[in-house]
Coordinates of C-alpha atoms in Angstrom, one line a residue:
Chain A
M1 CA 111.7 70.4 72.3
S2 CA 112.3 74.1 71.9
D3 CA 114.0 75.9 74.8
I4 CA 112.4 79.2 73.7
R5 CA 109.2 79.5 71.8
C6 CA 107.5 82.8 70.8
V7 CA 104.1 82.7 69.0
N8 CA 102.7 85.7 67.2
L9 CA 104.1 88.3 69.6
C10 CA 102.9 91.9 69.3
R11 CA 104.1 94.8 71.3
T12 CA 103.5 98.5 70.7
F13 CA 104.7 101.5 72.7
H14 CA 103.0 104.9 73.0
Q15 CA 105.0 108.0 73.2
G16 CA 102.5 110.8 73.4
D17 CA 100.3 110.6 70.3
I18 CA 102.8 108.4 68.5
T19 CA 102.5 104.6 68.5
V20 CA 105.7 102.7 67.9
T21 CA 105.6 99.1 66.9
G22 CA 108.1 97.0 68.9
L23 CA 107.1 93.6 67.7
D24 CA 104.7 92.8 64.9
H25 CA 103.4 89.2 65.0
V26 CA 106.8 87.7 65.7
S27 CA 107.1 83.9 66.0
I28 CA 110.3 82.1 66.6
D29 CA 111.5 78.7 68.0
I30 CA 115.0 78.5 69.5
K31 CA 116.2 75.0 70.4
K32 CA 118.3 74.1 73.4
G33 CA 122.0 74.8 72.9
E34 CA 121.5 77.1 69.9
F35 CA 123.7 80.2 69.5
V36 CA 121.5 82.9 68.0
C37 CA 122.1 86.5 67.1
L38 CA 119.2 88.9 66.7
V39 CA 120.3 91.5 64.3
A40 CA 118.5 94.7 63.6
P41 CA 119.0 98.4 63.2
S42 CA 118.1 100.6 66.1
G43 CA 114.4 100.4 66.8
G44 CA 114.2 97.1 64.8
G45 CA 112.7 95.1 67.7
K46 CA 115.7 93.0 68.9
T47 CA 115.8 94.3 72.5
T48 CA 112.0 94.2 72.7
L49 CA 112.1 90.5 71.7
L50 CA 114.9 89.8 74.1
N51 CA 112.9 91.5 76.9
A52 CA 109.8 89.4 76.1
I53 CA 111.8 86.2 76.1
G54 CA 113.4 87.1 79.4
G55 CA 110.0 88.0 81.0
L56 CA 111.2 91.5 81.6
D57 CA 108.3 92.9 79.5
K58 CA 104.9 91.6 78.6
P59 CA 103.8 91.4 75.0
D60 CA 100.4 92.9 74.1
S61 CA 99.4 89.6 72.6
G62 CA 101.0 86.3 71.7
E63 CA 102.7 83.6 73.8
V64 CA 106.1 83.1 75.2
W65 CA 107.2 79.7 76.3
I66 CA 110.5 79.0 78.2
A67 CA 111.5 75.4 78.8
G68 CA 108.0 74.2 78.2
K69 CA 106.3 76.8 80.5
R70 CA 104.2 79.7 79.3
I71 CA 105.6 82.8 80.9
D72 CA 103.7 85.7 79.3
N73 CA 100.7 85.2 81.7
M74 CA 102.8 84.6 84.8
G75 CA 102.6 86.9 87.9
K76 CA 105.6 89.0 89.0
S77 CA 106.9 86.6 91.6
A78 CA 106.6 83.6 89.4
L79 CA 108.4 85.5 86.6
A80 CA 111.1 86.5 89.0
E81 CA 111.5 82.8 90.1
M82 CA 111.7 81.7 86.4
R83 CA 114.3 84.3 85.6
L84 CA 116.3 83.5 88.7
N85 CA 116.5 79.8 87.9
N86 CA 116.5 79.7 84.1
I87 CA 118.0 82.8 82.6
G88 CA 121.2 84.7 82.8
F89 CA 121.2 88.3 81.6
V90 CA 124.1 90.3 80.2
F91 CA 123.1 93.9 79.5
Q92 CA 124.8 96.5 77.3
A93 CA 125.6 98.9 80.2
Y94 CA 127.3 96.4 82.6
N95 CA 124.6 96.9 85.2
L96 CA 126.4 95.8 88.3
I97 CA 125.3 96.6 91.9
P98 CA 127.7 99.4 92.9
V99 CA 127.7 98.7 96.6
L100 CA 128.8 95.1 96.1
T101 CA 132.3 93.9 95.2
A102 CA 133.1 92.0 92.1
R103 CA 132.8 88.7 94.0
E104 CA 129.6 89.7 95.7
N105 CA 128.1 90.8 92.4
I106 CA 129.0 87.4 90.9
E107 CA 127.6 85.6 93.9
F108 CA 124.4 87.7 94.0
V109 CA 122.2 85.4 91.9
M110 CA 123.5 82.3 93.7
E111 CA 122.8 84.0 97.1
V112 CA 119.3 84.8 96.1
Q113 CA 118.9 81.2 94.9
G114 CA 120.0 80.1 98.4
I115 CA 123.2 78.3 97.4
P116 CA 125.4 77.8 100.5
A117 CA 128.3 80.2 101.0
A118 CA 131.1 77.7 100.6
D119 CA 129.7 76.5 97.3
R120 CA 129.2 80.1 96.2
H121 CA 132.7 81.1 97.0
R122 CA 134.1 78.0 95.2
R123 CA 132.1 78.7 92.1
S124 CA 132.8 82.5 92.1
A125 CA 136.5 81.9 92.5
A126 CA 136.5 79.5 89.5
I127 CA 134.5 81.9 87.3
L128 CA 136.7 84.9 88.3
T129 CA 139.7 82.9 87.0
E130 CA 137.8 81.9 83.9
V131 CA 137.0 85.5 83.0
G132 CA 140.5 86.7 83.9
L133 CA 139.5 88.8 87.0
E134 CA 141.5 87.0 89.7
G135 CA 142.9 89.6 92.1
L136 CA 140.0 92.0 91.5
E137 CA 137.4 90.1 93.5
D138 CA 137.2 92.7 96.3
R139 CA 137.0 95.7 94.0
R140 CA 133.7 97.6 93.6
P141 CA 132.5 98.4 90.1
A142 CA 133.5 102.0 90.3
K143 CA 137.2 100.9 90.6
M144 CA 137.0 98.7 87.5
S145 CA 137.3 99.4 83.8
G146 CA 134.4 99.0 81.5
G147 CA 135.8 95.7 80.2
Q148 CA 136.3 94.4 83.7
Q149 CA 132.8 95.3 84.7
Q150 CA 131.3 93.6 81.6
R151 CA 133.3 90.4 82.5
V152 CA 131.9 90.6 86.0
A153 CA 128.4 90.9 84.5
V154 CA 129.0 87.9 82.3
A155 CA 130.4 85.9 85.2
R156 CA 127.3 86.7 87.2
A157 CA 125.1 85.7 84.3
I158 CA 126.7 82.3 83.8
V159 CA 128.0 81.3 87.2
A160 CA 124.6 79.9 88.2
K161 CA 124.7 77.7 85.0
P162 CA 121.4 78.9 83.6
E163 CA 119.7 77.1 80.7
I164 CA 119.5 80.3 78.7
V165 CA 121.8 83.4 78.4
L166 CA 120.2 86.5 77.0
A167 CA 122.7 89.2 76.1
D168 CA 121.8 92.7 74.8
E169 CA 124.7 94.3 72.9
P170 CA 127.2 92.7 75.2
T171 CA 130.2 94.1 73.3
A172 CA 128.9 97.6 72.7
N173 CA 131.2 99.2 75.2
L174 CA 134.2 96.8 74.8
D175 CA 137.4 97.1 72.8
S176 CA 138.0 94.5 70.2
S177 CA 140.3 92.4 72.3
S178 CA 137.8 92.3 75.3
A179 CA 135.0 91.6 72.9
E180 CA 136.8 88.7 71.4
Q181 CA 137.6 87.2 74.8
L182 CA 133.9 87.6 75.8
M183 CA 132.7 85.9 72.7
D184 CA 135.2 83.0 73.1
L185 CA 133.8 82.6 76.7
F186 CA 130.2 82.5 75.3
V187 CA 131.2 79.9 72.7
S188 CA 133.0 77.8 75.2
L189 CA 130.0 77.8 77.6
N190 CA 127.7 77.0 74.7
K191 CA 129.8 74.0 73.7
N192 CA 130.7 72.7 77.1
H193 CA 127.3 73.3 78.9
N194 CA 124.9 73.3 76.0
T195 CA 123.7 76.7 77.2
T196 CA 121.4 78.4 74.8
F197 CA 122.6 81.9 73.8
V198 CA 120.4 84.6 72.3
I199 CA 122.4 87.8 71.6
A200 CA 120.9 91.0 70.4
T201 CA 123.6 92.9 68.4
H202 CA 124.6 94.8 65.4
D203 CA 128.2 94.1 65.9
Q204 CA 129.6 92.2 62.9
R205 CA 132.3 90.5 65.1
V206 CA 129.6 89.0 67.3
M207 CA 127.6 87.8 64.4
E208 CA 130.5 85.7 63.2
Y209 CA 130.2 83.5 66.2
A210 CA 126.5 82.7 65.8
R211 CA 125.2 79.5 64.2
R212 CA 121.9 81.3 63.4
I213 CA 121.2 84.9 62.5
V214 CA 117.7 86.3 62.9
K215 CA 117.4 89.6 61.1
M216 CA 114.6 91.9 62.2
L217 CA 113.2 94.9 60.6
D218 CA 110.4 97.2 62.0
G219 CA 109.4 94.7 64.6
R220 CA 109.2 91.7 62.3
I221 CA 111.5 88.8 61.5
D222 CA 112.9 89.6 58.1
Q223 CA 115.3 86.7 57.6
D224 CA 116.3 83.7 59.7
I225 CA 119.6 82.3 58.4
P226 CA 121.6 79.4 59.7
Q227 CA 125.4 79.9 59.3
D228 CA 128.7 78.2 60.0
P229 CA 130.3 80.0 62.9
R230 CA 133.8 81.2 63.0
Chain B
M1 CA 118.7 85.9 101.7
I2 CA 118.4 87.8 105.0
A3 CA 122.2 88.4 104.9
I4 CA 122.1 90.0 101.4
I5 CA 119.1 92.1 102.3
F6 CA 120.9 93.5 105.4
R7 CA 124.2 93.9 103.5
L8 CA 122.6 95.8 100.7
A9 CA 120.4 97.9 103.0
W10 CA 123.4 98.9 105.2
R11 CA 125.7 99.7 102.3
N12 CA 123.0 101.7 100.5
L13 CA 122.5 103.8 103.6
W14 CA 126.2 104.9 103.5
R15 CA 126.3 105.7 99.8
N16 CA 125.4 109.2 100.7
N17 CA 126.9 109.7 104.1
R18 CA 125.8 113.3 104.5
R19 CA 122.1 112.5 103.8
T20 CA 122.1 109.5 106.1
L21 CA 123.8 111.5 108.9
I22 CA 121.3 114.3 108.6
M23 CA 118.5 111.9 108.8
L24 CA 120.0 110.1 111.8
V25 CA 120.4 113.5 113.5
T26 CA 116.8 114.4 112.7
I27 CA 115.4 111.2 114.1
A28 CA 117.7 111.5 117.2
V29 CA 116.6 115.1 117.8
G30 CA 112.9 114.0 117.3
I31 CA 113.2 111.2 119.9
W32 CA 115.2 113.5 122.2
A33 CA 112.5 116.2 121.9
M34 CA 109.8 113.6 122.7
I35 CA 111.5 112.2 125.7
F36 CA 113.0 115.4 127.1
M37 CA 109.8 117.6 126.8
T38 CA 107.7 114.8 128.1
A39 CA 110.0 114.4 131.1
L40 CA 109.6 118.1 131.8
M41 CA 105.9 118.0 131.5
R42 CA 105.6 114.8 133.5
G43 CA 107.8 116.3 136.2
M44 CA 105.7 119.4 136.4
V45 CA 102.3 117.7 136.5
N46 CA 103.4 114.8 138.6
K47 CA 104.9 117.2 141.2
M48 CA 101.8 119.2 141.2
V49 CA 99.6 116.1 141.7
R50 CA 101.9 114.7 144.4
D51 CA 102.0 118.0 146.2
A52 CA 98.2 118.4 145.9
V53 CA 97.6 114.8 147.1
K54 CA 100.1 115.3 149.9
V55 CA 98.3 118.5 151.0
L56 CA 95.4 116.7 152.6
P57 CA 93.4 114.3 150.4
G58 CA 95.8 111.4 150.2
H59 CA 95.0 108.9 147.4
V60 CA 91.6 107.7 148.7
Q61 CA 89.3 109.0 151.4
I62 CA 86.5 107.4 153.5
H63 CA 83.6 109.6 154.7
H64 CA 80.1 109.4 156.0
P65 CA 77.9 108.9 152.9
D66 CA 76.4 112.4 153.4
Y67 CA 79.5 114.3 154.4
L68 CA 80.7 115.5 151.0
D69 CA 77.2 117.0 150.2
D70 CA 76.7 118.3 153.7
P71 CA 80.0 118.6 155.7
N72 CA 78.0 118.9 158.9
I73 CA 79.7 117.9 162.2
V74 CA 77.1 115.1 162.7
N75 CA 78.0 113.4 159.4
S76 CA 80.9 111.6 161.1
I77 CA 82.2 108.1 161.3
E78 CA 84.0 105.9 163.9
E79 CA 87.6 107.0 164.5
H80 CA 88.9 103.5 164.5
P81 CA 87.8 101.3 161.6
D82 CA 87.5 97.6 162.5
G83 CA 86.9 94.2 160.8
I84 CA 87.7 93.7 157.1
L85 CA 88.2 97.5 156.6
L86 CA 91.0 97.6 159.2
Q87 CA 92.6 94.5 157.6
V88 CA 92.6 96.2 154.2
L89 CA 93.9 99.5 155.7
N90 CA 96.8 97.6 157.3
G91 CA 97.4 95.6 154.1
P92 CA 100.4 95.8 151.8
D93 CA 98.9 98.1 149.2
I94 CA 98.4 100.9 151.8
V95 CA 101.4 102.9 153.0
A96 CA 99.6 105.0 155.6
W97 CA 96.2 106.2 156.7
S98 CA 95.0 108.8 159.1
S99 CA 91.6 109.6 160.8
R100 CA 90.7 113.3 161.0
V101 CA 88.1 115.5 162.6
R102 CA 87.3 118.2 160.0
V103 CA 85.0 121.0 160.7
A104 CA 84.5 124.6 159.6
A105 CA 85.4 127.1 162.3
I106 CA 86.2 130.8 163.1
I107 CA 89.6 131.7 164.4
S108 CA 90.1 135.0 166.2
S109 CA 93.1 136.8 167.6
A110 CA 93.0 140.0 169.6
R111 CA 92.9 141.9 166.3
E112 CA 91.4 139.8 163.5
S113 CA 89.2 136.8 162.8
R114 CA 89.0 134.5 159.9
S115 CA 87.0 131.5 158.7
I116 CA 89.1 128.3 158.6
T117 CA 88.9 124.5 158.5
L118 CA 89.9 123.0 161.7
L119 CA 91.6 119.6 161.5
G120 CA 92.0 117.3 164.4
V121 CA 94.7 114.8 163.6
D122 CA 96.8 112.1 165.2
P123 CA 100.4 113.3 164.6
A124 CA 101.8 109.8 164.5
T125 CA 99.7 108.8 161.4
E126 CA 99.2 112.3 159.9
S127 CA 102.9 112.8 159.3
E128 CA 102.8 109.8 156.9
V129 CA 99.8 111.1 155.0
S130 CA 100.0 114.9 154.6
F131 CA 102.6 117.6 154.3
V132 CA 102.1 119.6 157.5
A133 CA 104.5 117.7 159.9
G134 CA 107.4 118.3 157.5
K135 CA 106.6 122.0 156.9
I136 CA 106.9 123.4 160.5
V137 CA 109.0 126.5 160.3
Q138 CA 108.4 127.7 163.9
G139 CA 107.8 125.7 167.1
S140 CA 107.0 122.0 166.6
F141 CA 104.3 119.7 165.4
L142 CA 101.7 118.1 167.7
N143 CA 103.0 115.5 170.1
D144 CA 100.0 113.2 170.2
G145 CA 96.2 113.1 169.7
D146 CA 95.7 114.7 173.1
D147 CA 97.9 117.6 172.3
D148 CA 95.7 120.7 172.4
G149 CA 98.3 123.0 171.0
I150 CA 97.3 124.6 167.6
I151 CA 99.4 124.6 164.4
V152 CA 98.7 127.5 162.0
G153 CA 100.0 128.7 158.6
R154 CA 102.5 131.5 158.4
K155 CA 100.2 133.6 156.3
L156 CA 97.5 133.2 158.9
T157 CA 99.8 134.5 161.7
E158 CA 100.4 137.6 159.6
T159 CA 96.7 138.1 158.9
L160 CA 95.7 137.6 162.6
E161 CA 98.8 139.6 163.7
T162 CA 99.7 136.8 166.1
G163 CA 102.5 134.4 166.4
L164 CA 104.1 131.4 168.1
G165 CA 103.1 131.0 171.8
K166 CA 100.2 133.5 171.5
R167 CA 96.6 132.5 172.3
I168 CA 93.8 132.5 169.8
V169 CA 90.1 131.5 170.1
I170 CA 88.4 129.0 167.8
M171 CA 84.7 128.9 167.5
S172 CA 82.5 126.2 165.9
Q173 CA 79.3 124.2 166.3
D174 CA 78.7 121.0 168.4
P175 CA 76.4 118.2 167.2
D176 CA 73.4 120.0 168.8
N177 CA 74.1 123.1 166.7
E178 CA 75.3 125.0 169.8
I179 CA 78.2 127.4 169.5
V180 CA 81.4 126.1 171.2
D181 CA 84.6 128.0 171.6
R182 CA 87.8 127.8 173.5
G183 CA 91.2 129.3 173.6
F184 CA 94.2 127.5 172.1
R185 CA 97.9 128.3 172.2
I186 CA 99.9 128.4 168.9
T187 CA 102.6 125.8 169.3
G188 CA 103.7 125.6 165.7
V189 CA 103.7 127.5 162.4
F190 CA 103.8 125.8 159.0
D191 CA 104.8 126.9 155.6
A192 CA 103.0 125.6 152.5
N193 CA 103.3 125.9 148.7
T194 CA 100.2 128.2 148.6
E195 CA 99.0 131.0 150.7
A196 CA 95.5 129.6 150.6
L197 CA 96.7 126.6 152.5
E198 CA 98.5 128.7 155.1
E199 CA 95.4 130.8 155.7
G200 CA 92.8 128.1 155.4
Y201 CA 93.8 125.2 157.6
V202 CA 94.5 124.9 161.3
F203 CA 95.6 121.7 163.1
T204 CA 95.2 120.3 166.6
G205 CA 95.2 116.9 168.2
V206 CA 92.3 114.6 167.2
T207 CA 91.2 113.9 170.8
A208 CA 91.5 117.5 171.7
A209 CA 89.3 118.4 168.7
Q210 CA 86.8 115.7 169.6
N211 CA 86.6 117.0 173.2
F212 CA 86.3 120.6 172.1
L213 CA 83.4 119.7 169.6
G214 CA 81.7 117.1 171.8
I215 CA 82.2 114.2 169.4
P216 CA 84.3 111.6 171.3
G217 CA 85.5 108.7 169.1
R218 CA 84.1 110.3 166.0
V219 CA 86.0 111.7 162.9
H220 CA 84.9 113.0 159.5
E221 CA 87.4 111.4 157.2
V222 CA 90.0 108.8 156.8
A223 CA 92.8 109.7 154.4
I224 CA 94.7 106.8 152.8
V225 CA 98.0 106.8 150.9
G226 CA 98.8 104.0 148.6
R227 CA 101.9 103.1 146.6
G228 CA 101.5 105.9 144.1
F229 CA 98.9 108.3 142.8
R230 CA 98.7 106.4 139.5
Q231 CA 98.4 102.9 141.0
I232 CA 95.3 103.3 143.1
D233 CA 92.7 101.3 141.2
G234 CA 93.3 98.0 143.1
M235 CA 93.6 99.7 146.5
Y236 CA 90.6 101.9 145.9
Q237 CA 88.4 98.9 145.0
A238 CA 89.7 96.9 148.0
V239 CA 88.9 99.8 150.4
K240 CA 85.5 100.4 148.8
N241 CA 84.5 96.7 149.0
A242 CA 85.7 96.5 152.6
A243 CA 84.0 99.7 153.7
G244 CA 80.6 98.6 152.3
P245 CA 77.6 100.8 151.6
N246 CA 77.6 102.7 154.9
F247 CA 80.7 104.7 153.8
S248 CA 81.5 106.9 150.9
V249 CA 84.9 105.9 149.5
L250 CA 86.4 108.2 146.8
P251 CA 89.7 108.3 144.9
W252 CA 91.8 111.5 144.7
T253 CA 90.8 112.0 141.0
E254 CA 87.2 112.5 142.2
L255 CA 88.0 114.4 145.4
N256 CA 90.1 116.8 143.2
S257 CA 88.5 116.5 139.8
Y258 CA 90.5 119.3 138.4
L259 CA 93.7 117.5 139.0
G260 CA 92.3 114.2 137.9
T261 CA 91.1 115.6 134.6
M262 CA 94.5 117.4 134.2
L263 CA 96.4 114.1 134.6
G264 CA 94.2 112.5 131.9
V265 CA 94.7 115.5 129.6
M266 CA 98.4 115.3 130.2
D267 CA 98.5 111.6 129.2
G268 CA 96.6 112.5 126.0
F269 CA 98.8 115.5 125.4
V270 CA 101.9 113.4 125.5
L271 CA 100.6 111.2 122.7
V272 CA 99.6 114.3 120.7
W273 CA 103.1 115.7 121.2
F274 CA 104.6 112.4 120.1
M275 CA 102.5 112.4 116.9
V276 CA 103.4 116.0 116.1
V277 CA 107.1 115.3 116.4
F278 CA 106.7 112.1 114.4
L279 CA 104.8 113.9 111.6
A280 CA 107.7 116.4 111.3
L281 CA 110.1 113.4 111.3
S282 CA 108.2 111.3 108.8
F283 CA 108.4 113.9 106.1
G284 CA 112.2 113.8 106.3
L285 CA 112.3 110.0 106.5
V286 CA 110.0 109.5 103.5
N287 CA 111.8 112.1 101.5
T288 CA 115.2 110.5 102.3
L289 CA 114.0 107.1 101.3
V290 CA 112.3 108.4 98.1
M291 CA 115.5 110.1 97.1
A292 CA 117.6 107.1 97.9
I293 CA 115.3 104.9 95.8
F294 CA 115.1 107.5 93.0
E295 CA 118.9 107.4 92.8
R296 CA 118.9 103.7 92.1
V297 CA 115.9 102.9 90.1
R298 CA 118.2 101.1 87.5
E299 CA 119.7 99.1 90.2
I300 CA 116.3 98.0 91.5
G301 CA 115.3 97.2 87.9
L302 CA 118.5 95.1 87.6
M303 CA 117.7 93.2 90.8
L304 CA 114.2 92.5 89.6
A305 CA 115.6 91.4 86.2
L306 CA 118.0 89.0 87.8
G307 CA 115.1 87.3 89.6
V308 CA 114.8 89.1 92.9
K309 CA 111.2 89.0 94.0
P310 CA 109.4 92.3 94.6
M311 CA 108.8 91.4 98.2
I312 CA 112.6 91.2 98.7
I313 CA 113.0 94.7 97.2
L314 CA 110.3 95.9 99.6
A315 CA 112.0 94.2 102.5
Q316 CA 115.3 95.8 101.7
I317 CA 113.9 99.3 101.7
I318 CA 112.1 98.6 105.0
V319 CA 115.4 97.3 106.5
E320 CA 117.1 100.5 105.4
S321 CA 114.3 102.5 107.1
V322 CA 114.5 100.3 110.2
C323 CA 118.3 100.8 110.4
L324 CA 117.9 104.6 110.1
L325 CA 115.1 104.6 112.7
F326 CA 116.9 102.2 115.1
F327 CA 120.2 104.0 115.2
G328 CA 118.5 107.4 115.2
A329 CA 116.3 106.3 118.1
L330 CA 119.3 104.8 120.0
T331 CA 121.2 108.1 119.7
G332 CA 118.1 110.1 120.7
N333 CA 117.5 107.9 123.8
L334 CA 121.1 108.2 124.8
V335 CA 121.1 112.0 124.4
A336 CA 117.8 112.3 126.3
W337 CA 119.3 110.3 129.2
L338 CA 122.4 112.4 129.1
T339 CA 120.5 115.7 129.2
I340 CA 117.9 114.6 131.7
R341 CA 120.3 112.9 134.1
P342 CA 122.1 116.2 135.2
L343 CA 118.7 117.8 135.9
Q344 CA 117.5 115.1 138.4
D345 CA 118.2 117.4 141.3
G346 CA 115.6 119.8 139.9
I347 CA 115.5 123.0 137.8
D348 CA 114.9 126.1 139.9
L349 CA 112.3 128.2 138.1
S350 CA 111.8 130.6 141.0
S351 CA 113.6 133.5 139.3
Y352 CA 111.5 133.1 136.1
A353 CA 108.1 132.2 137.5
E354 CA 107.3 133.8 140.8
G355 CA 103.6 133.4 140.3
L356 CA 103.7 129.6 140.0
E357 CA 103.1 129.1 143.7
M358 CA 99.8 130.9 143.5
F359 CA 98.6 128.1 141.2
G360 CA 99.9 125.3 143.3
Y361 CA 103.0 124.6 141.1
S362 CA 106.3 124.0 142.6
T363 CA 109.1 126.4 141.6
I364 CA 111.5 123.5 141.4
L365 CA 110.9 121.3 138.4
Y366 CA 112.1 117.7 138.6
P367 CA 112.1 116.1 135.1
E368 CA 110.7 112.6 135.2
M369 CA 111.9 110.2 132.4
T370 CA 109.6 107.1 132.7
V371 CA 110.2 103.8 131.1
E372 CA 106.6 104.0 129.7
D373 CA 107.2 107.3 128.0
V374 CA 110.6 106.2 126.5
F375 CA 108.9 103.0 125.4
T376 CA 106.0 104.8 123.8
A377 CA 108.2 107.4 122.1
N378 CA 110.3 104.6 120.5
V379 CA 107.3 102.5 119.6
V380 CA 105.6 105.5 117.9
V381 CA 108.7 106.4 115.9
L382 CA 109.7 102.8 115.0
S383 CA 106.2 101.5 114.1
L384 CA 104.9 104.6 112.4
G385 CA 108.3 105.1 110.7
I386 CA 108.1 101.7 109.2
I387 CA 104.5 102.4 108.1
A388 CA 105.6 105.7 106.5
S389 CA 108.5 103.9 104.7
L390 CA 106.1 101.4 103.2
F391 CA 105.0 104.1 100.6
P392 CA 108.5 104.4 98.9
A393 CA 109.2 100.7 99.5
I394 CA 106.0 99.5 97.8
R395 CA 106.7 102.0 94.9
A396 CA 110.1 100.5 94.5
S397 CA 108.9 97.0 94.5
R398 CA 106.4 97.7 91.8
Y399 CA 108.9 98.9 89.2
Q400 CA 108.7 97.1 85.9
P401 CA 112.3 95.8 85.3
V402 CA 112.4 96.8 81.7
E403 CA 111.3 100.4 82.5
A404 CA 113.6 100.7 85.5
L405 CA 116.6 99.4 83.6
I406 CA 116.5 102.3 81.1
K407 CA 116.1 105.0 83.7
V408 CA 119.1 107.4 83.9

């Protein structure tokens, strides 16, 4: 069964008198454990598709199914619940909560899920080590570098062991060394936990890790190519 | 979940220390203004009512049913109530009561005469009910009901060009409409808040007055004092029920309808004052919350994207508002107490407001901070503050994650 299924998705945006096509009848199936890169030039529709899959935005028409449940017609609370329990997000611009420390940011999703404090602390300590941030757990985002912040964001996305990780340009603000570490972490999670990864990128380094490249152009899927990862 | 809501709310408040402190000071000043000004107003009005009630009427009066429409000497009642009425009068809700002869009369000295109200009182009970026994400035108050000395006001002695120890003549009517008069010696002079009282009322012993007027065992009113001028409903009903239909029983609010109305207006004004202060406050509060939310639209979008339900976002903003309101109110209450406490001995207004006495106001103002007013002020600010903060909170909870995330 597909982990993610999009059927005939359409989404347009209106900027004054101008109508911009975000998605133009996009259909895609992504199976559990796949490692997919959505590749497109700016405005090609990759972030729009990612947002639709994550339930962050509603398509004008079409259907989105996650783990066998249709989500495009869900209410706000049900969508929030679905995101909380199924999807981990990694955004381009780190997006940490500035008033929380690194550890609190990592534990945030688990705390909202209602996981007991002792379990949260154990899991956050382990993931901090895994992403190489031990010793920085009590720092707030403003006191961390961009790479460190992105690793906290990644740790937050994966610590609750979601079925799916959606990442939008996760390496855009990272140097090559940090980007490589991040991608190795993604691959390891994908292999060890069978987590499905969908990454929107135009970074060639990221594409090399993918087992499937979906190229988009003007809101449509132009090419869908399986490949041998690095 | 509750822990993270409170942690985020508290830390978000202190992201902008200056703005939060300004808002806290604003709320504190608002609460202080509510409590302090109300304490001053309550002090002024309550003192006026207490003084007015203490002058003569007491909290409740019993009369002959026709007396108030026609204060004729014949519209009298028994001096000593009996039966159930006596039991009620001696009950726990009543502090004191006093029977009085009360008739219109003319007082004459060798030089002048004036119309007055003659009151025949029992000094033992009257001193608990009205002001006069405690306001003697020359001579002494009456010894007992048989005492036929006369107590007059200071202003009246000036008007009549008489004084302590001098004789005056009082003239009135007996029950047969015959003129009665006799000479009395002035044994005491009293001072009152108003000149009208000093010139208008003259006191003698109740038995002496009955003998003079030819109405043995009869009086015209029974003045009753309860536990407080605001808590008279129960006592008034008990007296009214015990007295039955052969007596007229009225509370002070009807005996002095001006004061009764004023007290009602005062209670309404306090609420209006609270609302005005709150309105000024609420603009600051809502503005602060709107700004605080506007600054972190992306963050709210992120929380929604991570799976936080809109209700939790709403709760977090409300908790921020409650924290602001609670600590602002706490400070305001403390400052109000600290500023009212040193004024408990009274504020002397005599050098600023010499004319106050003419209107029955005391020139010493005693602020009264009541639990009810403090409670009401806090409830108004906290409850309406929470309602006001719903607007920005609901707005924040309705953000679309994808739109909020791209805000800069």
